[in-house]
Amino acid sequence: LDQEYARAVLRELAKRRAIAEARVNPRDLIDRKFQQQAKFVEDMSQFVVAQCTRRAGKSHGLGLRLFRAGFRHPGEASIHIGLTRASVKAIMWPALTYINKLYRIGAELVESALEVRMPNGSVLRLVGADSKNFIERLRGPKYAEAQVDEAQSFRSHVESLIDDILTPACADLRASIVLAGTPGPIPSGTFFEASEKDAGYSKHKWSVYDNPHFPDPKGFVAKLKKKKKWADDNPTYLREWCGKWVKDLDALVYKFVKDRDCYDQLDQAHDYSRVLVIDYGFDDQTAFGITTYSRTLRQGFQEHAEGHSEMIPSEIAVKIQELREKYKPVKILADTGALGKMITEEFRRRYKIPIEPVEKKDKLTHVALLNGDLITGNFKIHQR
Ligand SMILES: Nc1ncnc2c1ncn2[C@@H]1O[C@H](COP(=O)(O)OP(=O)(O)OP(=O)(O)O)[C@@H](O)[C@H]1O
Ligand SMILES: [Mg+2]
């Protein structure tokens, strides 16, 4: 026991020495040569938003903020939410590693847990919205800072994430809630309102051209533009490299031709399997679809589709039962991006409905795939 005690004392001493030696002044955790980012990093408002181009230095700025929050509130936790565990690992982890080294913070980086433990006892936690128990992992007692990166991709779910979970958890320490992202294809939603409207956010906007760490941004963007054959008004170019909100209708539109793509009745001589697909939304509609596939015909059919706004979970459950009885789907799938996961868990537990998650990773890819199937006649839609 004595030996163990001695070891504990030594460990504690080593830790204290690390703190003393580090002598990091949290105010130095900033890049003074990078004014736009520095202003964002120093902003202590309750709600902060950064709307930037790609490669502008948003994530790096969030990393600096995270460590500063850790210094400000010793022993407390801060949280960074990214789209997926993999993206957080690929983007934030290297940034935090770099900052930890550069400023000699002496934090311990525990990669398996995606957790940074600072010498003063603060913990910086990274979570992907796709991770298991995402919501449970967020329910901390209080936070010294809460961040959402790539906020444009969280759709309407980010609103309840902020209102119901992050805002109360950040109140004790008067911590900031920070959103960062690039304009998405639809100019609406929480991130759009935060960055463009008067929604109570302290707003920051800058671009890759302001980032002194990005080599030759003009040349880079010019090359990319040429390679992708983008005109000056190409929506992707305007969103990602000019940081502007534009409606990207073409990207969201299905190439549907009524005469070619509709069917009236299924041929009963064939076998069919059905899947019920649910896409949650509160302000926007919750949609239900029956997608049917015939192995013998090697064709897919959209047999049924309906959508309703402002549905609460119990109403959704009733609708699911109704469709289950009518179509006998072999599977029920739901989009569990971001907070959809929480609702799906509720169905599984409370209503005993066996929903399986699907990840809607890249909407544009799906649109392109379906367009391909429509053109080749592999997918038909029921004619109303
Ligand atoms: N203060 C800084 N010090 C050193 N390097 C930086 C700093 N800020 C940004 N960078 C570098 O600039 C590049 C882009 O930064 P970052 O990944 O933070 O941008 P982003 O806006 O999050 O980009 P994306 O849109 O791709 O997510 C990276 O190589 C990053 O390391
Ligand atoms: Mg980033």
PDB file of N, CA, C and O and ligand atoms in Angstrom, residues 30-31 34 37 52-62 64 91 95 98 102-103 149-150 181-182 206 211-214 241, ligand 1:
ATOM      1  N   ILE A  30      -4.229  31.574 -29.882  1.00  0.00           N
ATOM      2  CA  ILE A  30      -4.890  32.323 -30.935  1.00  0.00           C
ATOM      3  C   ILE A  30      -3.858  32.585 -32.008  1.00  0.00           C
ATOM      4  O   ILE A  30      -2.659  32.546 -31.736  1.00  0.00           O
ATOM      5  N   ASP A  31      -4.298  32.800 -33.236  1.00  0.00           N
ATOM      6  CA  ASP A  31      -3.368  33.091 -34.304  1.00  0.00           C
ATOM      7  C   ASP A  31      -3.546  34.564 -34.685  1.00  0.00           C
ATOM      8  O   ASP A  31      -4.466  34.913 -35.420  1.00  0.00           O
ATOM      9  N   PHE A  34      -4.011  35.876 -38.159  1.00  0.00           N
ATOM     10  CA  PHE A  34      -5.208  35.427 -38.863  1.00  0.00           C
ATOM     11  C   PHE A  34      -6.406  36.085 -38.174  1.00  0.00           C
ATOM     12  O   PHE A  34      -7.080  35.489 -37.348  1.00  0.00           O
ATOM     13  N   GLN A  37     -10.165  34.703 -38.051  1.00  0.00           N
ATOM     14  CA  GLN A  37     -10.280  33.529 -37.182  1.00  0.00           C
ATOM     15  C   GLN A  37     -10.104  33.935 -35.718  1.00  0.00           C
ATOM     16  O   GLN A  37     -10.805  33.451 -34.827  1.00  0.00           O
ATOM     17  N   CYS A  52     -18.556  30.249 -43.415  1.00  0.00           N
ATOM     18  CA  CYS A  52     -17.335  30.451 -44.196  1.00  0.00           C
ATOM     19  C   CYS A  52     -17.343  29.602 -45.458  1.00  0.00           C
ATOM     20  O   CYS A  52     -18.199  28.755 -45.641  1.00  0.00           O
ATOM     21  N   THR A  53     -16.320  29.805 -46.277  1.00  0.00           N
ATOM     22  CA  THR A  53     -16.104  28.910 -47.408  1.00  0.00           C
ATOM     23  C   THR A  53     -15.473  27.633 -46.864  1.00  0.00           C
ATOM     24  O   THR A  53     -15.166  27.537 -45.686  1.00  0.00           O
ATOM     25  N   ARG A  54     -15.257  26.692 -47.758  1.00  0.00           N
ATOM     26  CA  ARG A  54     -14.462  25.519 -47.394  1.00  0.00           C
ATOM     27  C   ARG A  54     -13.029  25.985 -47.117  1.00  0.00           C
ATOM     28  O   ARG A  54     -12.594  27.018 -47.609  1.00  0.00           O
ATOM     29  N   ARG A  55     -12.298  25.230 -46.362  1.00  0.00           N
ATOM     30  CA  ARG A  55     -10.876  25.446 -46.065  1.00  0.00           C
ATOM     31  C   ARG A  55     -10.560  26.821 -45.466  1.00  0.00           C
ATOM     32  O   ARG A  55      -9.450  27.330 -45.584  1.00  0.00           O
ATOM     33  N   ALA A  56     -11.521  27.435 -44.819  1.00  0.00           N
ATOM     34  CA  ALA A  56     -11.312  28.781 -44.292  1.00  0.00           C
ATOM     35  C   ALA A  56     -10.602  28.762 -42.940  1.00  0.00           C
ATOM     36  O   ALA A  56     -10.061  29.776 -42.497  1.00  0.00           O
ATOM     37  N   GLY A  57     -10.627  27.595 -42.271  1.00  0.00           N
ATOM     38  CA  GLY A  57     -10.034  27.524 -40.935  1.00  0.00           C
ATOM     39  C   GLY A  57     -11.081  27.513 -39.829  1.00  0.00           C
ATOM     40  O   GLY A  57     -10.804  27.901 -38.705  1.00  0.00           O
ATOM     41  N   LYS A  58     -12.280  27.017 -40.162  1.00  0.00           N
ATOM     42  CA  LYS A  58     -13.353  26.927 -39.166  1.00  0.00           C
ATOM     43  C   LYS A  58     -13.001  25.902 -38.095  1.00  0.00           C
ATOM     44  O   LYS A  58     -13.035  26.185 -36.897  1.00  0.00           O
ATOM     45  N   SER A  59     -12.668  24.688 -38.547  1.00  0.00           N
ATOM     46  CA  SER A  59     -12.429  23.609 -37.591  1.00  0.00           C
ATOM     47  C   SER A  59     -11.225  23.920 -36.705  1.00  0.00           C
ATOM     48  O   SER A  59     -11.258  23.683 -35.496  1.00  0.00           O
ATOM     49  N   HIS A  60     -10.183  24.467 -37.301  1.00  0.00           N
ATOM     50  CA  HIS A  60      -9.012  24.829 -36.510  1.00  0.00           C
ATOM     51  C   HIS A  60      -9.397  25.879 -35.448  1.00  0.00           C
ATOM     52  O   HIS A  60      -8.969  25.803 -34.306  1.00  0.00           O
ATOM     53  N   GLY A  61     -10.200  26.839 -35.869  1.00  0.00           N
ATOM     54  CA  GLY A  61     -10.687  27.852 -34.935  1.00  0.00           C
ATOM     55  C   GLY A  61     -11.483  27.227 -33.803  1.00  0.00           C
ATOM     56  O   GLY A  61     -11.342  27.613 -32.634  1.00  0.00           O
ATOM     57  N   LEU A  62     -12.299  26.245 -34.128  1.00  0.00           N
ATOM     58  CA  LEU A  62     -13.070  25.556 -33.089  1.00  0.00           C
ATOM     59  C   LEU A  62     -12.127  24.848 -32.116  1.00  0.00           C
ATOM     60  O   LEU A  62     -12.350  24.840 -30.903  1.00  0.00           O
ATOM     61  N   LEU A  64      -9.072  25.737 -31.288  1.00  0.00           N
ATOM     62  CA  LEU A  64      -8.494  26.744 -30.383  1.00  0.00           C
ATOM     63  C   LEU A  64      -9.506  27.141 -29.311  1.00  0.00           C
ATOM     64  O   LEU A  64      -9.180  27.242 -28.129  1.00  0.00           O
ATOM     65  N   ILE A  91     -10.760  15.163 -38.861  1.00  0.00           N
ATOM     66  CA  ILE A  91     -10.627  16.615 -38.941  1.00  0.00           C
ATOM     67  C   ILE A  91     -10.163  17.227 -37.619  1.00  0.00           C
ATOM     68  O   ILE A  91      -9.168  17.930 -37.551  1.00  0.00           O
ATOM     69  N   ALA A  95      -6.191  18.478 -35.580  1.00  0.00           N
ATOM     70  CA  ALA A  95      -6.117  19.896 -35.202  1.00  0.00           C
ATOM     71  C   ALA A  95      -5.794  20.028 -33.713  1.00  0.00           C
ATOM     72  O   ALA A  95      -4.937  20.821 -33.311  1.00  0.00           O
ATOM     73  N   TYR A  98      -2.212  19.071 -33.015  1.00  0.00           N
ATOM     74  CA  TYR A  98      -1.313  20.148 -33.448  1.00  0.00           C
ATOM     75  C   TYR A  98      -1.299  21.290 -32.427  1.00  0.00           C
ATOM     76  O   TYR A  98      -0.237  21.760 -32.013  1.00  0.00           O
ATOM     77  N   LEU A 102       1.867  22.626 -30.336  1.00  0.00           N
ATOM     78  CA  LEU A 102       2.355  23.969 -30.637  1.00  0.00           C
ATOM     79  C   LEU A 102       2.398  24.842 -29.388  1.00  0.00           C
ATOM     80  O   LEU A 102       3.346  25.581 -29.164  1.00  0.00           O
ATOM     81  N   TYR A 103       1.367  24.763 -28.568  1.00  0.00           N
ATOM     82  CA  TYR A 103       1.303  25.632 -27.399  1.00  0.00           C
ATOM     83  C   TYR A 103       1.781  24.935 -26.124  1.00  0.00           C
ATOM     84  O   TYR A 103       1.633  25.465 -25.039  1.00  0.00           O
ATOM     85  N   ASP A 149     -19.869  21.428 -35.638  1.00  0.00           N
ATOM     86  CA  ASP A 149     -19.136  21.704 -36.878  1.00  0.00           C
ATOM     87  C   ASP A 149     -19.957  21.168 -38.059  1.00  0.00           C
ATOM     88  O   ASP A 149     -20.757  20.255 -37.886  1.00  0.00           O
ATOM     89  N   GLU A 150     -19.755  21.726 -39.238  1.00  0.00           N
ATOM     90  CA  GLU A 150     -20.528  21.350 -40.430  1.00  0.00           C
ATOM     91  C   GLU A 150     -22.020  21.473 -40.144  1.00  0.00           C
ATOM     92  O   GLU A 150     -22.819  20.597 -40.481  1.00  0.00           O
ATOM     93  N   GLY A 181     -19.914  26.313 -40.235  1.00  0.00           N
ATOM     94  CA  GLY A 181     -20.240  25.551 -41.434  1.00  0.00           C
ATOM     95  C   GLY A 181     -20.099  26.368 -42.703  1.00  0.00           C
ATOM     96  O   GLY A 181     -19.706  27.534 -42.686  1.00  0.00           O
ATOM     97  N   THR A 182     -20.436  25.693 -43.807  1.00  0.00           N
ATOM     98  CA  THR A 182     -20.426  26.282 -45.143  1.00  0.00           C
ATOM     99  C   THR A 182     -21.875  26.276 -45.612  1.00  0.00           C
ATOM    100  O   THR A 182     -22.592  25.336 -45.285  1.00  0.00           O
ATOM    101  N   TRP A 206     -15.841  34.582 -43.001  1.00  0.00           N
ATOM    102  CA  TRP A 206     -14.578  34.798 -43.691  1.00  0.00           C
ATOM    103  C   TRP A 206     -14.370  33.664 -44.682  1.00  0.00           C
ATOM    104  O   TRP A 206     -15.236  32.788 -44.796  1.00  0.00           O
ATOM    105  N   ASN A 211      -7.320  32.883 -45.181  1.00  0.00           N
ATOM    106  CA  ASN A 211      -6.559  31.900 -44.399  1.00  0.00           C
ATOM    107  C   ASN A 211      -5.070  31.900 -44.793  1.00  0.00           C
ATOM    108  O   ASN A 211      -4.709  31.390 -45.845  1.00  0.00           O
ATOM    109  N   PRO A 212      -4.205  32.460 -43.948  1.00  0.00           N
ATOM    110  CA  PRO A 212      -2.789  32.568 -44.314  1.00  0.00           C
ATOM    111  C   PRO A 212      -2.085  31.206 -44.341  1.00  0.00           C
ATOM    112  O   PRO A 212      -0.957  31.115 -44.818  1.00  0.00           O
ATOM    113  N   HIS A 213      -2.768  30.166 -43.838  1.00  0.00           N
ATOM    114  CA  HIS A 213      -2.137  28.845 -43.798  1.00  0.00           C
ATOM    115  C   HIS A 213      -2.488  27.999 -45.004  1.00  0.00           C
ATOM    116  O   HIS A 213      -2.013  26.887 -45.152  1.00  0.00           O
ATOM    117  N   PHE A 214      -3.339  28.518 -45.861  1.00  0.00           N
ATOM    118  CA  PHE A 214      -3.717  27.762 -47.046  1.00  0.00           C
ATOM    119  C   PHE A 214      -2.905  28.294 -48.219  1.00  0.00           C
ATOM    120  O   PHE A 214      -3.026  29.465 -48.599  1.00  0.00           O
ATOM    121  N   TRP A 241     -17.116  28.003 -52.225  1.00  0.00           N
ATOM    122  CA  TRP A 241     -15.887  28.783 -52.389  1.00  0.00           C
ATOM    123  C   TRP A 241     -16.102  30.294 -52.337  1.00  0.00           C
ATOM    124  O   TRP A 241     -15.154  31.054 -52.363  1.00  0.00           O
TER     125      TRP A 241
HETATM  126  N1  LIG B   1      -4.562  29.119 -36.986  1.00  0.00           N
HETATM  127  C1  LIG B   1      -4.088  28.173 -37.794  1.00  0.00           C
HETATM  128  N2  LIG B   1      -2.806  27.739 -37.672  1.00  0.00           N
HETATM  129  C2  LIG B   1      -2.320  26.789 -38.496  1.00  0.00           C
HETATM  130  N3  LIG B   1      -3.021  26.217 -39.476  1.00  0.00           N
HETATM  131  C3  LIG B   1      -4.290  26.599 -39.655  1.00  0.00           C
HETATM  132  C4  LIG B   1      -4.895  27.589 -38.811  1.00  0.00           C
HETATM  133  N4  LIG B   1      -6.175  27.761 -39.215  1.00  0.00           N
HETATM  134  C5  LIG B   1      -6.348  26.926 -40.255  1.00  0.00           C
HETATM  135  N5  LIG B   1      -5.234  26.242 -40.523  1.00  0.00           N
HETATM  136  C6  LIG B   1      -5.055  25.246 -41.621  1.00  0.00           C
HETATM  137  O1  LIG B   1      -5.845  25.614 -42.734  1.00  0.00           O
HETATM  138  C7  LIG B   1      -6.430  24.477 -43.357  1.00  0.00           C
HETATM  139  C8  LIG B   1      -7.949  24.584 -43.322  1.00  0.00           C
HETATM  140  O2  LIG B   1      -8.372  24.661 -41.970  1.00  0.00           O
HETATM  141  P1  LIG B   1      -9.671  23.927 -41.415  1.00  0.00           P
HETATM  142  O3  LIG B   1      -9.634  22.481 -41.668  1.00  0.00           O
HETATM  143  O4  LIG B   1      -9.850  24.396 -40.031  1.00  0.00           O
HETATM  144  O5  LIG B   1     -10.737  24.613 -42.374  1.00  0.00           O
HETATM  145  P2  LIG B   1     -12.299  24.375 -42.504  1.00  0.00           P
HETATM  146  O6  LIG B   1     -12.884  25.708 -42.783  1.00  0.00           O
HETATM  147  O7  LIG B   1     -12.807  23.654 -41.324  1.00  0.00           O
HETATM  148  O8  LIG B   1     -12.349  23.476 -43.811  1.00  0.00           O
HETATM  149  P3  LIG B   1     -13.481  22.468 -44.331  1.00  0.00           P
HETATM  150  O9  LIG B   1     -14.514  23.306 -45.002  1.00  0.00           O
HETATM  151  O10 LIG B   1     -12.778  21.582 -45.300  1.00  0.00           O
HETATM  152  O11 LIG B   1     -14.019  21.762 -43.130  1.00  0.00           O
HETATM  153  C9  LIG B   1      -5.926  23.273 -42.580  1.00  0.00           C
HETATM  154  O12 LIG B   1      -4.800  22.770 -43.228  1.00  0.00           O
HETATM  155  C10 LIG B   1      -5.541  23.865 -41.228  1.00  0.00           C
HETATM  156  O13 LIG B   1      -4.547  23.119 -40.599  1.00  0.00           O
END
